[in-house]
């Protein structure tokens, strides 16, 4: 159980059966009156948001959320399949739930799947992944029209800007939080 | 700070220091004191300052740190700086005039000037400032008498959401004559016994000070403390002892008025700072 005084940005609560995360938080207290806790809450299943003001006497259930290490297997009909390597249990996430992580999902990549009461909700992937470039224009010396960077496509189909010297077949490291190129990797 | 001190010293006030660690803070339903051993860190210096009034000192002020558990927000720190002043033979309307003079002087001496802008909102400190009763404000801004909000247990919510955001724009505003249950240490108003002679000062929607004509009847004060203690019990808050020496001295206290003003917030206004974090060297999170 949480009390109103536990409320802060990032706290996860269960309200009317759904998991919510506090996205904005403000403490207000008029004069000698009771404290009010103004929160903006986001539903972790459908993304809907609402604002609510709580009082110091309010209490909340914790959202039963767990992260499990799983391996990405394949995509089929807009669904992404992941497997627990210990139990061989498989779960599916929708494209919406996977979000931008789909840009970096390689087969066999180990990821964290977020569960709410045994229901898969979302995914967190490693901060850095290594990907092979599958399409790149060859480097033309003296071509400075695009500055020092050029667009390439990596094996997941993601388009990314890289320095001009990087070529097709190279492996590069990408920061999945910003989606940007970091460095070339040698095997 | 120097400008504030100068204002009071020029007006023959005595600056005092009273203990920060006390055995029994004033019982308030919604103010929680930090325990310090068996005693408490004071949430305000009022108990000792009123005992000094009772001992015959007629004009007193103090600038001190105060402590309130659980209060942390854009305008709240659990350890903050209060300015309190007390005047024998005065009532809450005298304090309102003190506020007008104090802010005008301090803004002038510190170079902020009489016409400020706080977070993009112009603020003219030239007296007189707006005065509006709590009931008028609820009727005007929330379209309901204050009694209706109290009966529905929505006083704070409506005050914060509908009333405060309209108070003190252009010029500071005094919100006054609070319903009696919301003013545990203030004197009942003779002309209307449903309200107490308490006011809050607002600048650009921000509460800056809380003052009142002091209740000087020890028996009535004891009853109000017992009510506050009972309410604390009901909502499961920790108890503290009755401040007996204060009640004993209250019998000898002259008619007086006293006020607490949040100095951190005054600095916020004078320096146009959006949050209280910006006017202190360290917040609790930095320690």
Short mmCIF file of C-alpha atoms in Angstrom, two decimals:
data_model
loop_
_atom_site.label_atom_id
_atom_site.label_comp_id
_atom_site.label_asym_id
_atom_site.label_seq_id
_atom_site.Cartn_x
_atom_site.Cartn_y
_atom_site.Cartn_z
CA UNK A 1 0.00 0.00 0.00
CA UNK A 2 1.14 3.53 -0.79
CA UNK A 3 0.03 6.67 1.02
CA UNK A 4 -0.47 10.04 -0.63
CA UNK A 5 2.86 11.17 0.82
CA UNK A 6 4.61 8.43 -1.22
CA UNK A 7 3.41 9.99 -4.49
CA UNK A 8 6.17 11.16 -6.78
CA UNK A 9 6.98 11.21 -10.46
CA UNK A 10 7.50 7.71 -11.82
CA UNK A 11 5.53 5.88 -9.08
CA UNK A 12 3.40 3.03 -10.40
CA UNK A 13 -0.05 2.51 -8.92
CA UNK A 14 -3.03 0.27 -9.46
CA UNK A 15 -6.26 2.20 -9.89
CA UNK A 16 -9.55 0.48 -10.70
CA UNK A 17 -7.67 -2.60 -11.82
CA UNK A 18 -5.27 -0.89 -14.23
CA UNK A 19 -1.61 0.00 -13.77
CA UNK A 20 -0.83 3.74 -13.87
CA UNK A 21 2.42 5.66 -13.77
CA UNK A 22 2.62 9.17 -12.25
CA UNK A 23 3.91 11.42 -15.06
CA UNK A 24 3.57 14.77 -13.31
CA UNK A 25 3.40 15.55 -9.62
CA UNK A 26 2.82 18.70 -7.62
CA UNK A 27 2.41 19.22 -3.87
CA UNK A 28 0.10 22.05 -2.81
CA UNK A 29 -1.01 23.06 0.65
CA UNK A 30 -3.17 26.08 1.30
CA UNK A 31 -2.35 27.86 4.56
CA UNK A 32 -3.21 25.70 7.49
CA UNK A 33 -5.38 23.45 5.34
CA UNK A 34 -4.82 19.88 4.33
CA UNK A 35 -2.19 18.95 1.79
CA UNK A 36 -3.27 18.16 -1.77
CA UNK A 37 -1.28 16.03 -4.16
CA UNK A 38 -1.94 16.89 -7.80
CA UNK A 39 -1.00 14.13 -10.18
CA UNK A 40 -1.10 13.45 -13.87
CA UNK A 41 -1.46 9.71 -14.39
CA UNK A 42 -0.90 7.60 -17.46
CA UNK A 43 -2.56 4.27 -17.99
CA UNK A 44 0.23 1.81 -18.74
CA UNK A 45 -2.01 -0.43 -20.86
CA UNK A 46 -3.79 1.99 -23.19
CA UNK A 47 -1.73 5.17 -22.66
CA UNK A 48 -4.73 7.32 -21.71
CA UNK A 49 -3.95 10.16 -19.30
CA UNK A 50 -5.89 11.96 -16.64
CA UNK A 51 -5.34 14.44 -13.83
CA UNK A 52 -6.44 13.84 -10.29
CA UNK A 53 -5.95 15.58 -6.96
CA UNK A 54 -5.41 13.29 -3.99
CA UNK A 55 -5.58 14.09 -0.27
CA UNK A 56 -3.28 13.02 2.52
CA UNK A 57 -5.79 10.41 3.72
CA UNK A 58 -5.88 8.63 0.32
CA UNK A 59 -4.04 5.36 -0.16
CA UNK A 60 -3.26 3.24 -3.19
CA UNK A 61 -2.42 -0.30 -4.21
CA UNK A 62 0.92 -0.97 -5.77
CA UNK A 63 0.78 -2.10 -9.37
CA UNK A 64 2.03 -5.70 -9.59
CA UNK A 65 4.66 -5.14 -12.27
CA UNK A 66 7.53 -7.45 -13.07
CA UNK A 67 10.26 -7.46 -15.64
CA UNK A 68 11.39 -10.73 -17.18
CA UNK A 69 14.37 -11.41 -19.39
CA UNK A 70 13.19 -12.84 -22.72
CA UNK A 71 14.55 -13.42 -26.17
CA UNK A 72 13.07 -11.92 -29.33
CA UNK A 73 12.12 -14.68 -31.77
CA UNK A 74 10.20 -13.37 -34.79
CA UNK A 75 7.43 -11.07 -36.03
CA UNK A 76 4.22 -12.41 -37.47
CA UNK A 77 1.13 -10.47 -38.58
CA UNK A 78 2.14 -7.28 -36.73
CA UNK A 79 2.84 -9.22 -33.55
CA UNK A 80 6.24 -9.64 -31.98
CA UNK A 81 7.02 -12.96 -30.34
CA UNK A 82 9.33 -13.29 -27.30
CA UNK A 83 10.39 -16.40 -25.39
CA UNK A 84 11.54 -17.09 -21.85
CA UNK A 85 14.66 -19.24 -22.29
CA UNK A 86 14.14 -21.03 -18.98
CA UNK A 87 10.48 -21.96 -19.23
CA UNK A 88 10.09 -21.74 -23.05
CA UNK A 89 6.96 -19.66 -22.37
CA UNK A 90 6.14 -17.41 -25.35
CA UNK A 91 4.37 -14.05 -25.32
CA UNK A 92 3.28 -11.60 -28.03
CA UNK A 93 3.44 -7.80 -28.06
CA UNK A 94 1.70 -5.51 -30.54
CA UNK A 95 3.58 -2.99 -32.67
CA UNK A 96 2.21 -0.21 -30.42
CA UNK A 97 3.57 -1.91 -27.31
CA UNK A 98 6.98 -2.44 -28.90
CA UNK A 99 7.10 1.13 -30.21
CA UNK A 100 10.44 2.48 -31.39
CA UNK A 101 12.23 -0.58 -30.01
CA UNK A 102 11.21 -2.36 -33.24
CA UNK A 103 13.95 -0.37 -35.00
CA UNK A 104 16.57 -2.33 -33.06
CA UNK A 105 14.97 -5.75 -32.62
CA UNK A 106 17.27 -8.41 -33.97
CA UNK A 107 16.39 -12.06 -33.76
CA UNK A 108 17.71 -13.63 -30.54
CA UNK A 109 18.23 -10.20 -28.91
CA UNK A 110 17.78 -10.46 -25.14
CA UNK A 111 15.27 -7.90 -23.86
CA UNK A 112 13.25 -7.12 -20.72
CA UNK A 113 9.51 -7.62 -21.01
CA UNK A 114 7.31 -5.73 -18.51
CA UNK A 115 4.41 -7.76 -17.11
CA UNK A 116 1.37 -6.51 -15.21
CA UNK A 117 -0.26 -9.42 -13.39
CA UNK A 118 1.11 -11.88 -16.00
CA UNK A 119 0.04 -9.71 -18.90
CA UNK A 120 2.86 -8.41 -21.13
CA UNK A 121 2.76 -4.61 -21.41
CA UNK A 122 5.97 -3.32 -22.86
CA UNK A 123 9.59 -3.84 -23.60
CA UNK A 124 12.93 -2.37 -22.67
CA UNK A 125 15.91 -3.14 -24.86
CA UNK A 126 19.63 -2.75 -24.16
CA UNK A 127 20.91 0.84 -24.39
CA UNK A 128 23.37 -0.19 -27.09
CA UNK A 129 22.93 -2.69 -29.92
CA UNK A 130 25.28 -3.64 -32.76
CA UNK A 131 23.74 -3.76 -36.23
CA UNK A 132 25.10 -4.56 -39.69
CA UNK A 133 24.63 -2.05 -42.51
CA UNK A 134 22.75 -3.60 -45.42
CA UNK A 135 22.44 -0.60 -47.74
CA UNK A 136 24.83 2.31 -48.16
CA UNK A 137 25.91 4.58 -50.96
CA UNK A 138 29.62 4.17 -51.60
CA UNK A 139 31.77 6.96 -50.23
CA UNK A 140 32.55 9.46 -52.97
CA UNK A 141 35.66 11.47 -52.15
CA UNK A 142 35.05 15.20 -52.20
CA UNK A 143 31.27 14.80 -52.02
CA UNK A 144 30.42 17.27 -49.31
CA UNK A 145 26.81 18.00 -50.26
CA UNK A 146 25.48 16.14 -47.22
CA UNK A 147 28.23 17.34 -44.93
CA UNK A 148 30.11 14.55 -43.24
CA UNK A 149 27.10 12.29 -42.73
CA UNK A 150 25.11 10.01 -45.03
CA UNK A 151 21.97 7.90 -44.59
CA UNK A 152 22.26 4.10 -44.49
CA UNK A 153 19.91 1.20 -43.77
CA UNK A 154 20.72 -1.45 -41.14
CA UNK A 155 19.62 -5.10 -41.00
CA UNK A 156 16.41 -4.31 -39.08
CA UNK A 157 15.35 -1.90 -41.85
CA UNK A 158 16.05 1.17 -39.69
CA UNK A 159 17.46 4.24 -41.49
CA UNK A 160 20.24 6.04 -39.67
CA UNK A 161 22.78 8.81 -40.35
CA UNK A 162 26.41 7.70 -40.15
CA UNK A 163 29.77 9.32 -40.97
CA UNK A 164 30.70 9.16 -44.64
CA UNK A 165 33.50 6.58 -44.15
CA UNK A 166 31.09 3.85 -42.88
CA UNK A 167 30.26 1.33 -45.61
CA UNK A 168 27.85 -1.48 -46.45
CA UNK A 169 28.70 -4.62 -44.48
CA UNK A 170 30.18 -2.66 -41.55
CA UNK A 171 28.84 -3.31 -38.09
CA UNK A 172 27.91 -0.20 -36.10
CA UNK A 173 26.89 0.47 -32.49
CA UNK A 174 23.64 2.40 -32.01
CA UNK A 175 22.32 4.14 -28.88
CA UNK A 176 18.73 2.87 -28.72
CA UNK A 177 17.63 5.76 -26.44
CA UNK A 178 18.46 8.43 -29.00
CA UNK A 179 18.47 6.22 -32.12
CA UNK A 180 21.86 7.66 -33.07
CA UNK A 181 25.10 6.18 -34.41
CA UNK A 182 27.90 5.85 -31.87
CA UNK A 183 30.84 4.02 -33.43
CA UNK A 184 31.96 1.38 -35.90
CA UNK A 185 32.48 -2.05 -34.33
CA UNK A 186 35.07 -4.59 -35.42
CA UNK A 187 34.21 -8.25 -34.90
CA UNK B 1 16.97 40.10 5.45
CA UNK B 2 18.70 43.37 6.34
CA UNK B 3 15.84 45.36 4.84
CA UNK B 4 13.28 43.35 6.82
CA UNK B 5 15.21 43.88 10.07
CA UNK B 6 15.57 47.60 9.37
CA UNK B 7 11.81 47.93 8.82
CA UNK B 8 10.99 46.47 12.23
CA UNK B 9 13.84 48.06 14.17
CA UNK B 10 12.85 51.53 12.85
CA UNK B 11 9.36 50.85 14.22
CA UNK B 12 10.57 49.96 17.72
CA UNK B 13 10.14 46.21 17.45
CA UNK B 14 12.39 43.97 19.52
CA UNK B 15 14.08 41.15 17.64
CA UNK B 16 13.90 37.91 19.64
CA UNK B 17 15.18 34.35 19.44
CA UNK B 18 13.14 31.52 20.93
CA UNK B 19 13.95 27.79 21.13
CA UNK B 20 13.52 25.76 17.95
CA UNK B 21 13.15 22.54 19.90
CA UNK B 22 10.02 22.53 22.06
CA UNK B 23 8.08 19.94 24.08
CA UNK B 24 4.61 20.76 22.70
CA UNK B 25 3.83 22.50 19.41
CA UNK B 26 0.41 24.01 18.85
CA UNK B 27 -2.00 21.19 17.93
CA UNK B 28 -3.00 21.75 14.28
CA UNK B 29 -4.98 19.23 12.27
CA UNK B 30 -2.89 19.59 9.11
CA UNK B 31 0.58 20.58 10.29
CA UNK B 32 2.98 17.78 11.23
CA UNK B 33 6.03 18.48 13.39
CA UNK B 34 9.26 16.52 13.21
CA UNK B 35 10.03 14.65 16.42
CA UNK B 36 13.40 15.48 17.99
CA UNK B 37 13.92 13.01 20.80
CA UNK B 38 10.80 13.28 22.99
CA UNK B 39 10.34 16.88 21.86
CA UNK B 40 9.59 18.51 18.50
CA UNK B 41 11.17 20.93 16.06
CA UNK B 42 8.87 23.93 16.07
CA UNK B 43 6.58 24.36 13.03
CA UNK B 44 6.43 28.08 13.91
CA UNK B 45 7.74 30.15 16.85
CA UNK B 46 4.25 31.28 17.87
CA UNK B 47 4.03 29.50 21.24
CA UNK B 48 7.11 31.21 22.68
CA UNK B 49 6.45 34.57 21.02
CA UNK B 50 2.97 34.80 22.50
CA UNK B 51 4.37 33.93 25.92
CA UNK B 52 6.73 36.90 25.52
CA UNK B 53 3.72 39.09 24.69
CA UNK B 54 2.12 37.85 27.90
CA UNK B 55 5.34 38.73 29.75
CA UNK B 56 4.87 42.35 28.70
CA UNK B 57 6.89 42.78 25.49
CA UNK B 58 4.59 44.73 23.17
CA UNK B 59 6.28 44.64 19.77
CA UNK B 60 8.25 41.56 18.77
CA UNK B 61 9.66 40.05 15.63
CA UNK B 62 11.67 36.96 14.82
CA UNK B 63 13.29 35.49 11.72
CA UNK B 64 13.88 31.78 12.15
CA UNK B 65 13.96 28.35 10.55
CA UNK B 66 10.78 26.31 10.96
CA UNK B 67 10.14 22.66 10.23
CA UNK B 68 7.08 20.87 8.86
CA UNK B 69 7.13 17.22 7.99
CA UNK B 70 5.97 16.07 4.57
CA UNK B 71 5.84 19.53 3.00
CA UNK B 72 7.79 19.51 -0.25
CA UNK B 73 6.68 21.11 -3.49
CA UNK B 74 7.45 23.98 -5.83
CA UNK B 75 6.63 26.39 -2.96
CA UNK B 76 7.28 24.18 0.07
CA UNK B 77 10.40 23.03 1.87
CA UNK B 78 10.27 20.91 5.05
CA UNK B 79 12.80 23.39 6.53
CA UNK B 80 12.03 26.98 5.64
CA UNK B 81 12.42 30.53 6.97
CA UNK B 82 9.55 32.35 8.66
CA UNK B 83 9.24 35.96 9.69
CA UNK B 84 6.78 36.44 12.53
CA UNK B 85 5.76 39.66 14.20
CA UNK B 86 3.37 40.44 17.06
CA UNK B 87 1.79 43.68 18.28
CA UNK B 88 -0.04 44.24 21.52
CA UNK B 89 -3.16 46.38 21.27
CA UNK B 90 -3.57 45.72 17.54
CA UNK B 91 -5.93 43.67 15.41
CA UNK B 92 -5.67 41.95 12.03
CA UNK B 93 -6.46 45.12 10.06
CA UNK B 94 -3.33 46.72 11.57
CA UNK B 95 -1.31 43.73 10.34
CA UNK B 96 -2.69 44.17 6.83
CA UNK B 97 -1.38 47.75 6.84
CA UNK B 98 1.96 46.47 8.21
CA UNK B 99 2.18 44.08 5.24
CA UNK B 100 1.55 46.89 2.78
CA UNK B 101 4.25 49.05 4.36
CA UNK B 102 6.76 46.20 4.83
CA UNK B 103 6.64 44.98 1.25
CA UNK B 104 6.79 48.50 -0.18
CA UNK B 105 9.83 49.36 1.97
CA UNK B 106 11.67 46.09 1.39
CA UNK B 107 11.06 46.18 -2.36
CA UNK B 108 12.32 49.78 -2.44
CA UNK B 109 15.41 49.21 -0.30
CA UNK B 110 16.46 46.05 -2.13
CA UNK B 111 16.17 47.82 -5.48
CA UNK B 112 13.32 45.63 -6.72
CA UNK B 113 11.07 48.71 -6.84
CA UNK B 114 7.36 49.11 -6.24
CA UNK B 115 6.33 47.72 -9.60
CA UNK B 116 7.40 44.11 -9.93
CA UNK B 117 6.80 41.33 -12.39
CA UNK B 118 6.47 37.84 -10.98
CA UNK B 119 6.60 35.07 -13.57
CA UNK B 120 5.38 37.41 -16.25
CA UNK B 121 2.56 38.91 -14.15
CA UNK B 122 2.82 42.60 -13.23
CA UNK B 123 2.49 43.37 -9.53
CA UNK B 124 2.07 46.91 -8.16
CA UNK B 125 2.85 47.18 -4.44
CA UNK B 126 1.32 50.67 -4.02
CA UNK B 127 -1.23 50.54 -1.14
CA UNK B 128 -4.08 50.01 -0.61
CA UNK B 129 -4.22 46.38 -1.69
CA UNK B 130 -7.34 44.38 -2.47
CA UNK B 131 -9.32 43.03 0.50
CA UNK B 132 -11.86 40.26 -0.03
CA UNK B 133 -13.57 37.98 2.50
CA UNK B 134 -13.35 34.22 2.10
CA UNK B 135 -17.09 34.02 1.51
CA UNK B 136 -17.07 36.77 -1.15
CA UNK B 137 -14.13 35.09 -2.89
CA UNK B 138 -15.88 31.71 -2.98
CA UNK B 139 -19.07 33.30 -4.30
CA UNK B 140 -17.21 35.35 -6.91
CA UNK B 141 -14.73 32.77 -8.21
CA UNK B 142 -16.39 29.44 -7.45
CA UNK B 143 -20.06 30.52 -7.54
CA UNK B 144 -20.83 29.04 -4.14
CA UNK B 145 -20.94 30.27 -0.56
CA UNK B 146 -18.01 29.03 1.50
CA UNK B 147 -20.40 27.08 3.73
CA UNK B 148 -21.36 24.88 0.81
CA UNK B 149 -17.68 24.06 0.11
CA UNK B 150 -17.08 23.30 3.80
CA UNK B 151 -20.17 21.09 4.09
CA UNK B 152 -19.02 19.10 1.06
CA UNK B 153 -15.48 18.85 2.56
CA UNK B 154 -14.14 20.54 -0.56
CA UNK B 155 -12.82 23.78 0.95
CA UNK B 156 -9.12 23.23 0.18
CA UNK B 157 -9.78 21.78 -3.27
CA UNK B 158 -11.94 24.72 -4.37
CA UNK B 159 -9.64 27.23 -2.71
CA UNK B 160 -6.63 25.86 -4.56
CA UNK B 161 -8.27 25.21 -7.92
CA UNK B 162 -10.70 28.13 -8.26
CA UNK B 163 -9.99 30.88 -5.74
CA UNK B 164 -6.21 31.13 -5.22
CA UNK B 165 -5.44 31.36 -8.95
CA UNK B 166 -7.48 34.62 -9.00
CA UNK B 167 -5.99 36.32 -5.93
CA UNK B 168 -3.32 38.99 -5.93
CA UNK B 169 -2.87 39.69 -9.63
CA UNK B 170 -2.07 43.32 -10.43
CA UNK B 171 -1.98 44.12 -6.72
CA UNK B 172 -1.53 41.88 -3.69
CA UNK B 173 -4.76 40.69 -2.06
CA UNK B 174 -5.87 39.91 1.48
CA UNK B 175 -8.27 37.01 1.82
CA UNK B 176 -9.89 37.51 5.23
CA UNK B 177 -12.54 36.38 7.72
CA UNK B 178 -12.00 32.64 7.67
CA UNK B 179 -14.72 30.24 8.79
CA UNK B 180 -14.21 29.61 12.50
CA UNK B 181 -13.23 25.91 12.18
CA UNK B 182 -10.28 26.96 9.98
CA UNK B 183 -8.68 29.36 12.42
CA UNK B 184 -7.72 27.55 15.57
CA UNK B 185 -5.81 30.40 17.24
CA UNK B 186 -7.69 33.41 15.90
CA UNK B 187 -10.25 35.55 17.67
CA UNK B 188 -13.91 35.23 16.80
CA UNK B 189 -15.24 38.28 14.98
CA UNK B 190 -17.72 40.22 17.14
CA UNK B 191 -19.94 41.26 14.25
CA UNK B 192 -20.14 37.75 12.80
CA UNK B 193 -19.39 34.84 15.16
CA UNK B 194 -19.25 32.33 12.28
CA UNK B 195 -15.89 33.70 11.20
CA UNK B 196 -12.54 34.42 12.79
CA UNK B 197 -10.33 37.49 12.33
CA UNK B 198 -7.77 35.66 10.24
CA UNK B 199 -6.33 36.60 6.85
CA UNK B 200 -3.95 35.28 4.25
CA UNK B 201 -1.93 37.52 1.95
CA UNK B 202 -1.68 36.49 -1.72
CA UNK B 203 0.71 37.69 -4.40
CA UNK B 204 0.06 36.41 -7.92
CA UNK B 205 -1.90 33.43 -6.61
CA UNK B 206 0.81 32.53 -4.10
CA UNK B 207 0.11 32.58 -0.38
CA UNK B 208 2.72 34.69 1.39
CA UNK B 209 1.51 35.31 4.94
CA UNK B 210 -1.09 34.27 7.50
CA UNK B 211 -2.12 36.67 10.26
CA UNK B 212 -4.85 37.05 12.83
CA UNK B 213 -6.19 38.83 15.85
CA UNK B 214 -5.07 36.55 18.65
CA UNK B 215 -7.53 34.49 20.64
CA UNK B 216 -6.79 35.39 24.27
CA UNK B 217 -9.36 33.23 26.07
CA UNK B 218 -7.50 30.18 27.50
CA UNK B 219 -10.67 28.12 27.90
CA UNK B 220 -11.80 28.60 24.31
CA UNK B 221 -8.24 27.99 23.12
CA UNK B 222 -8.10 24.71 25.06
CA UNK B 223 -11.38 23.57 23.44
CA UNK B 224 -10.04 24.37 19.96
CA UNK B 225 -6.80 22.50 20.66
CA UNK B 226 -8.79 19.50 21.88
CA UNK B 227 -10.82 19.58 18.67
CA UNK B 228 -7.64 19.67 16.56
CA UNK B 229 -6.18 16.79 18.58
CA UNK B 230 -9.38 14.80 18.11
CA UNK B 231 -9.30 15.42 14.34
CA UNK B 232 -5.69 14.26 14.23
CA UNK B 233 -6.66 11.08 16.06
CA UNK B 234 -9.50 10.50 13.59
CA UNK B 235 -7.23 10.70 10.55
CA UNK B 236 -4.52 8.62 12.22
CA UNK B 237 -1.90 11.34 12.73
CA UNK B 238 0.55 11.22 15.65
CA UNK B 239 -0.40 13.11 18.81
CA UNK B 240 1.62 15.66 20.75
CA UNK B 241 1.06 16.94 24.29
CA UNK B 242 -1.14 19.94 25.15
CA UNK B 243 1.01 23.10 25.40
CA UNK B 244 0.01 23.75 29.02
CA UNK B 245 2.46 26.58 29.86
CA UNK B 246 1.23 28.45 26.78
CA UNK B 247 -2.41 28.08 27.89
CA UNK B 248 -1.45 29.24 31.39
CA UNK B 249 0.26 32.37 30.02
CA UNK B 250 -2.58 33.11 27.60
CA UNK B 251 -4.68 34.42 30.49
CA UNK B 252 -2.17 37.25 30.93
CA UNK B 253 -1.76 38.03 27.24
CA UNK B 254 -3.01 41.46 26.11
CA UNK B 255 -5.23 41.93 23.06
CA UNK B 256 -2.79 41.44 20.21
CA UNK B 257 -2.32 40.44 16.62
CA UNK B 258 0.39 38.29 15.06
CA UNK B 259 1.46 37.12 11.64
CA UNK B 260 3.79 34.64 9.96
CA UNK B 261 5.28 35.46 6.56
CA UNK B 262 7.21 33.01 4.38
CA UNK B 263 10.53 34.77 3.78
CA UNK B 264 11.66 32.28 1.11
CA UNK B 265 8.53 33.10 -0.87
CA UNK B 266 9.06 36.85 -0.41
CA UNK B 267 12.53 36.38 -1.91
CA UNK B 268 10.94 34.37 -4.75
CA UNK B 269 8.74 37.36 -5.57
CA UNK B 270 11.52 39.96 -5.27
CA UNK B 271 13.88 37.90 -7.45
CA UNK B 272 11.18 36.59 -9.83
CA UNK B 273 12.08 32.96 -9.08
CA UNK B 274 9.66 30.25 -10.23
CA UNK B 275 10.35 27.77 -7.42
CA UNK B 276 11.45 27.85 -3.80
CA UNK B 277 14.43 25.66 -4.80
CA UNK B 278 15.94 28.65 -6.56
CA UNK B 279 16.13 30.86 -3.47
CA UNK B 280 17.91 28.45 -1.10
CA UNK B 281 21.51 27.26 -1.27
CA UNK B 282 20.58 23.63 -0.62
CA UNK B 283 17.35 21.67 -1.04
CA UNK B 284 16.86 18.45 0.96
CA UNK B 285 17.49 16.43 -2.21
CA UNK B 286 20.99 17.97 -2.51
CA UNK B 287 22.07 16.90 0.99
#
